[in-house]
Amino acid sequence: MMIPLEHYLIFAATLFAIGIYGALIRRNIIGILISIELMLNAVNVNLVAFSRSTSLAPETGQVFAIFVIAVAAASVAVGLAIVIALYRVRKSVYTEDIHLLKW
Amino acid sequence: MELLNLAGIAGVYTLMLVILIAAVAMVTLRSLFHSALALAAVLIGIAGIYLTLQADFLAMIQILIYVGAVMTLIIFAVMLTEHLSHQTVRQNNRQSPLAIAGICAFLFCLTGVIVRTPWPLQPQNQTATITAMELGKAFMGQYVFAFELISVFLIAALIGAIVIARKDK
Amino acid sequence: MVTTSIYLIPLLPLMAFAVNILFGKKVGKQASAISIASSLLSCLCALPLIVAVAGGRRFSGEWLWLNLGIDQLKFGYLIDPLAATLLFVVTIVGTLIQIYSTGYMHGDPRYSRFFAYVSLFMSAMLTLVIANNLVLFFIAWEIMGLCSYLLIGFWFEKDSAANAGLKAFLTTRIGDVCFLIGIFSLFAAIGTLEFAKFEGALKGNSHVLIPVAALLFLCGTIGKSAQFPLHVWLPDAMEGPTPVSALIHAATMVAAGVYLIARTYPVFIASPAIMPVVAIIGTITAFMAAFIALTATDIKRVLAYSTISQLGYMVTALGLGGFTAGTFHLMTHAYFKALLFLGAGSVIHGTGTQDIRNLGGIFGKMKSTAITFLIASLAIAGVPPLSGFWSKDEVLSSAFHSGNMLIYAILLLTAFMTSFYMFRLVFLTFFGKARDHQIHAHESPNSMTVPLWILAVGAALLGLPASPWLHNWFQTFLTAGHAGGEHEINRMVMASSIGVALGGILLAAVMYLWVPALAGIAGKLFRPLYWLSIHKFWIDEIYDVCLIRPFLQIGKILYKFDERAVDGCVNGTGWITLLGGKMHNWCDHYIVDGLVNFVGALTQFLSRVTRRLQTGLIQNYLLIIFLGVLILIYFEMRS
């Protein structure tokens, strides 16, 4: 017996919401990054669930998900490089210390 | 058989629950290191979910790349930037009430949409298993352009990360 | 030819005036020549006229000026015996005085202006003399008043002269206003203002305004001829140059008042109630002026009071019905008074002083002046056969024959006083020992002495035409057509007048020539009378307190009213405007600026609030984006 599509979707949506919550909440930049990772994973789950249930070619979703994983990895890499650079300059990884955009 | 199915389904739901708990833990734990570990748990859990969705190859890829490489990277960064004295500073900023309200509303809306939409289900896909061969065919066939592009993208990200993170002379 | 030249008589001096006043600077010394020439030409025009009138002709002519509906106003002339007499006097005396002025006013900085004014005066006087209606008469009268003012105050740098001019003008003005009202009332009564029509219009007319008009004419004479109570200006008018005193205030202008009564005599005859008033005023004037002259010490003052006194004689004569007497005395008085004044001017010119207390014994040094002065004094005293005797005798006999013995007695007494004070003047000035040894008298130039001699001839001989020796030719000439005043010779009157004349001379000789101490004793003896005389009856002081000060007070009150009320209104308006301005300012400051400032403050406040959005923290921006997306979702779901 299969798990109905809606459950997977709800699960992915919940994960996504938690990821957004983390992105909005975390004071640490790396914390924000890992929340973004969570969000991307939720999206992946969504994609795979959809491709399995509703699409004519079931591999589409997985191909897409692989691409997403690649992009996510790249983004993490670059993001962390930025964090390292920022840490070198500001000696801090907390968001409230980085407010150059403040009026 | 019924029992196995039932157990399997219960196991999937349990897995989902565990993942959710780990995700919540991830966003609320004070120590960043612990959050990273929770993320690793989530990622492994997600791989399990892929298995239940008959995306075996994807699950392997997930573990290899995410848990293997990305988590390593994150742990490294955490180590490099955090004082290992485990300062128990407050992890949340002051936006938490508003954010909670926001995501509750978000979830509510999304759930409503998901439940109400009549998804066009294709029952024959339920049992098909996608193998690496089919994925390879798709990559080299239909999605070859995106495939090449993503390799360029990865090169760019690689170079970019190196450039950004290196020390200025 | 004769008739056209009549217009020239007043016109020539007017042209001389125009030339002298407009081109005075260019004309310079020639101004006198122009004036004298014009005057002489007028004289030459007048003489044939006089001869013709004497031969029985009359001249009148006119042209229309205004049409008033009831009557018409015309410019016109009427040369009848009365006018001819006056012409004779005015032209000759005027010309001689102008010739005299060339010497007297020599070196004056405003030489040409003097002659301009004198020419204007001559023109006005001649117009007055030949005018045939009261309006033209009045116009000329006023112009003469103006000239008098200008000439009295000719040396206006002296305060006393300027004030005297003003006094003369204002005092005669009172008379002039009465005169004008008199003209109105006469017009209302008889509807015509022409002299020739008076007799006809007045016959049988018993309009109530006729005596009123007569009385008002009398007031005009009181002002112009310096009768009591408006005589106060004449003594002060002596501040003017002596030729002016001679011409205007002795011979001609003051005579204009008498001439007015003579010209409007029918009106007076038709107002039997007013004639006694005329006579009384004349008598009072004559006596009072002579009384004051007894103690005067300035040559010109003595002569001024003498003029007032003699004018009183003339007015009295007219008031008593003695038309010819008054006119005759007018004529003779003009000559000898002009001579007296010119002689006084010569003395002043030669010695530099006017105070007779400082003079004395200058007979030898100023022979021409002294002899002519003596002749004139004899004339005014009334010594026969000089002209003054005949005219004064006429006046006295008309007083006697009118039956009013009081007036006659007073006039006789006045004659005595006249003779006395005149010879007091003569003896103190010319005879005796010199009292001030710093005065070195010298005779005046010929331009001044020749007129003196000519006038002396006139003063001496002019009485003869009216004397019985020439069968009273003058009286018949004058009264042809008028009810006149021809009287028989009354020997008693004549004798008494000679007596008082000689008596006065004798008394003056005693007191001032032979026994000089007597004057002081007499002064102490009659102390109250002396005080009355020397203070001129305190009339000036009375006028000052009763009239002048109240008027000045009224003026001050009105000024204060003007200042407070009128200016207050103006200032109040200004203050209100200022208040309005202040309110505007306040409005502008608080309300308008407040609005503007409020807008600015509002903008600042809003910006301060919205600035908080820009925290610089990315998570805040994320949150806002997320919430925005939520809202979009919500709206999408609804629709």
CSV table of C-alpha atoms in Angstrom, one decimal, chain A residues 67-102:
chain,number,residue,atom,x,y,z
A,67,PHE,CA,20.5,18.9,-10.5
A,68,VAL,CA,19.1,20.5,-7.3
A,69,ILE,CA,21.6,18.6,-5.2
A,70,ALA,CA,24.4,19.8,-7.4
A,71,VAL,CA,23.3,23.3,-7.2
A,72,ALA,CA,22.8,23.1,-3.5
A,73,ALA,CA,26.3,21.7,-3.0
A,74,ALA,CA,27.8,24.5,-5.1
A,75,SER,CA,25.8,27.1,-3.2
A,76,VAL,CA,27.0,25.7,0.1
A,77,ALA,CA,30.5,25.8,-1.0
A,78,VAL,CA,30.4,29.3,-2.2
A,79,GLY,CA,28.4,30.4,0.8
A,80,LEU,CA,30.9,29.0,3.2
A,81,ALA,CA,33.7,30.6,1.3
A,82,ILE,CA,32.0,33.9,1.8
A,83,VAL,CA,31.5,33.2,5.5
A,84,ILE,CA,35.2,32.4,5.8
A,85,ALA,CA,36.1,35.6,4.1
A,86,LEU,CA,33.6,37.6,6.3
A,87,TYR,CA,34.9,35.9,9.4
A,88,ARG,CA,38.4,37.0,8.5
A,89,VAL,CA,37.3,40.6,8.2
A,90,ARG,CA,34.7,41.0,10.9
A,91,LYS,CA,35.8,38.3,13.3
A,92,SER,CA,32.2,37.5,13.8
A,93,VAL,CA,29.6,35.3,12.2
A,94,TYR,CA,26.6,36.8,13.7
A,95,THR,CA,24.1,38.6,11.5
A,96,GLU,CA,23.5,41.5,13.7
A,97,ASP,CA,27.2,42.4,13.3
A,98,ILE,CA,26.8,42.7,9.6
A,99,HIS,CA,24.6,45.6,9.0
A,100,LEU,CA,26.4,47.7,6.4
A,101,LEU,CA,23.1,48.2,4.7
A,102,LYS,CA,21.7,50.0,7.7
